[in-house]
Amino acid sequence: MSEIYNRAQKSLVGGVNSPVRSFSGVGSEPVFITKAKGAHLTDTDGNTYIDLIGSWGPLILGHDERIARAVAERAGQGLSYGLGTPEEVELAETIIAAVPSVEKIRFVNSGTEAVMSALRLARGYTNRDKIIKFRGAYHGHADSMLVEAGSGLLTHSTPSSEGVSASVAKDTLLAEYNDVESVRRLFEENPGEIAAIIVEPVAGNMGVVAPQPGFLEDLRRLTEENGALLIFDEVITGFRNAYGAYQNETGISPDLTVFGKIIGGGLPVGAFGGRREIMNHLSPLGGVYQAGTLSGNPVVMSAGKKALQILKEEDPYGKINEKIDRLEDGFNKLRDRYDLDLSFGREGTMFTLFFNKNVPTTYEEVLESDTKAYGKFFRAMLKRGVLIPPSQFESWFVGAAHTDEDINKILKAAEDSFEEMRESTDCS
Ligand code: KE4
């Protein structure tokens, strides 16, 4: 065991500050990182890795020095004032200009905080208590969202967390992603009681599961028919697939949108926004209270501004898709060569390599994935210098900093890993 991990376990629960980093879902000791550049990480033992985690989504530009410089420059003017700054207005204007359904926005410090606040706003605006979420979806760790959730809960097979009171959980109704009938039934069983549906427009926390044609449109229609709000959780998808939000590509206007990750350039951020008429119910204009010491922090806003500026000016999305096309083609070829139960679940620039014969389109199908085989693959890739997400139930992230050589190395490491896995299976 590494010395740092040994120490970490004494002071941090499980040696980590977020469960999925423990690598316990893939039977490995975690790595501890000291520095990064481009698409590469270096751990405390000097090992380097091609990074396919991307800090779970924020680092679409990789570890980009230009953002670090923007942070250093702004930090030199003061780290926090607890008062308004031009930067938070500028980043708000940038996001509003990029996402037509958002007329006003509020910044917070994490995706969880943004979701929690958006749900409170939806309840306050509709004067209703119940929320529909989808099994296997993850919207951060606010109590009401820790019911049959994905990401780290699914990784550790604890989809519903302890400590969530029954009185809270009863207002969270569960539907099946890509199954509009399961949503319709909930509206019929709870007439006039549902404040909102919250949905990841592309499911990223059960592994990547794309919305089936018409699914999101059906949610929009059902919420309108039943006087409920539609909340798109775009914490991952915001500025991931294209400059703007995933909703822009669908032509659907949700009532509220939640952002995080990329809009903070790698620093702690969250945001929620939507129609002025709804947002104005927030304090200090309205009766829905929401606040935060470091909300809209100028250093964070500067990182986000720089990231979105680079994305807008350089438009790396086409090249990112080309790199993922090469991975998809390469993994499909390896699947055929080694006759593997392997499928490449993808929606644009989000993808997951499933140890599953078919590309899952539902949570139930995701659960059929072979997490043991995924763990073996994770460990084989790690020792070959490729860091894939330490869970079958996460999105992989390729960004602007990954080079063609990185893609070649990933596929070569995968080929050697499958070779090793075949030999060990043959021997066992
Ligand atoms: P944070 O509170 O972790 O900033 O955001 C919560 C959140 C909300 N909505 C979506 C769609 C999300 O994916 C997340 C957080 N994502 C996970 C990984 N898929 C964070 C990684 C972790 O928990 O360590």
mmCIF file of N, CA, C and O in Angstrom, residues 338 340 376 383-384 415-428:
data_model
loop_
_atom_site.group_PDB
_atom_site.id
_atom_site.type_symbol
_atom_site.label_atom_id
_atom_site.label_comp_id
_atom_site.label_asym_id
_atom_site.label_seq_id
_atom_site.Cartn_x
_atom_site.Cartn_y
_atom_site.Cartn_z
ATOM 1 N N TYR A 338 -11.615 -10.500 -29.967
ATOM 2 C CA TYR A 338 -11.527 -11.336 -28.751
ATOM 3 C C TYR A 338 -12.876 -11.927 -28.366
ATOM 4 O O TYR A 338 -13.032 -12.496 -27.297
ATOM 5 N N LEU A 340 -15.726 -10.590 -27.339
ATOM 6 C CA LEU A 340 -16.048 -10.108 -25.989
ATOM 7 C C LEU A 340 -17.486 -9.611 -25.884
ATOM 8 O O LEU A 340 -18.034 -9.085 -26.872
ATOM 9 N N LYS A 376 -11.290 -5.960 -13.741
ATOM 10 C CA LYS A 376 -10.051 -6.569 -14.274
ATOM 11 C C LYS A 376 -9.458 -5.668 -15.347
ATOM 12 O O LYS A 376 -8.253 -5.412 -15.376
ATOM 13 N N LYS A 383 -2.156 -0.317 -15.047
ATOM 14 C CA LYS A 383 -0.708 -0.631 -15.021
ATOM 15 C C LYS A 383 -0.052 -0.352 -16.364
ATOM 16 O O LYS A 383 1.173 -0.316 -16.479
ATOM 17 N N ARG A 384 -0.884 -0.116 -17.368
ATOM 18 C CA ARG A 384 -0.332 0.256 -18.688
ATOM 19 C C ARG A 384 -0.412 1.780 -18.912
ATOM 20 O O ARG A 384 -0.310 2.268 -20.022
ATOM 21 N N GLU A 415 -5.777 -3.543 -26.103
ATOM 22 C CA GLU A 415 -5.482 -4.820 -26.773
ATOM 23 C C GLU A 415 -4.639 -5.715 -25.868
ATOM 24 O O GLU A 415 -4.967 -6.895 -25.627
ATOM 25 N N ASP A 416 -3.594 -5.149 -25.269
ATOM 26 C CA ASP A 416 -2.729 -5.929 -24.359
ATOM 27 C C ASP A 416 -3.511 -6.367 -23.120
ATOM 28 O O ASP A 416 -3.315 -7.466 -22.595
ATOM 29 N N SER A 417 -4.417 -5.514 -22.669
ATOM 30 C CA SER A 417 -5.216 -5.861 -21.473
ATOM 31 C C SER A 417 -6.160 -7.009 -21.775
ATOM 32 O O SER A 417 -6.279 -7.960 -20.987
ATOM 33 N N PHE A 418 -6.809 -6.977 -22.940
ATOM 34 C CA PHE A 418 -7.713 -8.076 -23.291
ATOM 35 C C PHE A 418 -6.922 -9.375 -23.472
ATOM 36 O O PHE A 418 -7.369 -10.468 -23.086
ATOM 37 N N GLU A 419 -5.716 -9.247 -24.038
ATOM 38 C CA GLU A 419 -4.837 -10.411 -24.214
ATOM 39 C C GLU A 419 -4.536 -11.021 -22.839
ATOM 40 O O GLU A 419 -4.701 -12.218 -22.602
ATOM 41 N N GLU A 420 -4.164 -10.150 -21.917
ATOM 42 C CA GLU A 420 -3.830 -10.605 -20.543
ATOM 43 C C GLU A 420 -5.057 -11.234 -19.889
ATOM 44 O O GLU A 420 -4.975 -12.299 -19.279
ATOM 45 N N MET A 421 -6.216 -10.602 -20.079
ATOM 46 C CA MET A 421 -7.439 -11.124 -19.444
ATOM 47 C C MET A 421 -7.810 -12.475 -20.037
ATOM 48 O O MET A 421 -8.245 -13.380 -19.323
ATOM 49 N N ARG A 422 -7.560 -12.629 -21.348
ATOM 50 C CA ARG A 422 -7.893 -13.915 -21.979
ATOM 51 C C ARG A 422 -6.974 -15.005 -21.428
ATOM 52 O O ARG A 422 -7.424 -16.078 -21.059
ATOM 53 N N GLU A 423 -5.672 -14.688 -21.313
ATOM 54 C CA GLU A 423 -4.722 -15.694 -20.809
ATOM 55 C C GLU A 423 -5.105 -16.085 -19.385
ATOM 56 O O GLU A 423 -5.168 -17.257 -19.046
ATOM 57 N N SER A 424 -5.435 -15.071 -18.566
ATOM 58 C CA SER A 424 -5.731 -15.396 -17.150
ATOM 59 C C SER A 424 -7.019 -16.223 -17.085
ATOM 60 O O SER A 424 -7.122 -17.163 -16.318
ATOM 61 N N THR A 425 -7.966 -15.913 -17.944
ATOM 62 C CA THR A 425 -9.214 -16.711 -17.939
ATOM 63 C C THR A 425 -8.921 -18.124 -18.424
ATOM 64 O O THR A 425 -9.324 -19.121 -17.864
ATOM 65 N N ASP A 426 -8.075 -18.200 -19.512
ATOM 66 C CA ASP A 426 -7.715 -19.518 -20.039
ATOM 67 C C ASP A 426 -7.025 -20.335 -18.940
ATOM 68 O O ASP A 426 -7.244 -21.520 -18.784
ATOM 69 N N CYS A 427 -6.159 -19.591 -18.152
ATOM 70 C CA CYS A 427 -5.376 -20.373 -17.156
ATOM 71 C C CYS A 427 -6.278 -20.748 -15.977
ATOM 72 O O CYS A 427 -6.078 -21.772 -15.326
ATOM 73 N N SER A 428 -7.258 -19.864 -15.679
ATOM 74 C CA SER A 428 -7.985 -20.107 -14.405
ATOM 75 C C SER A 428 -8.986 -21.257 -14.578
ATOM 76 O O SER A 428 -9.451 -21.489 -15.678
#
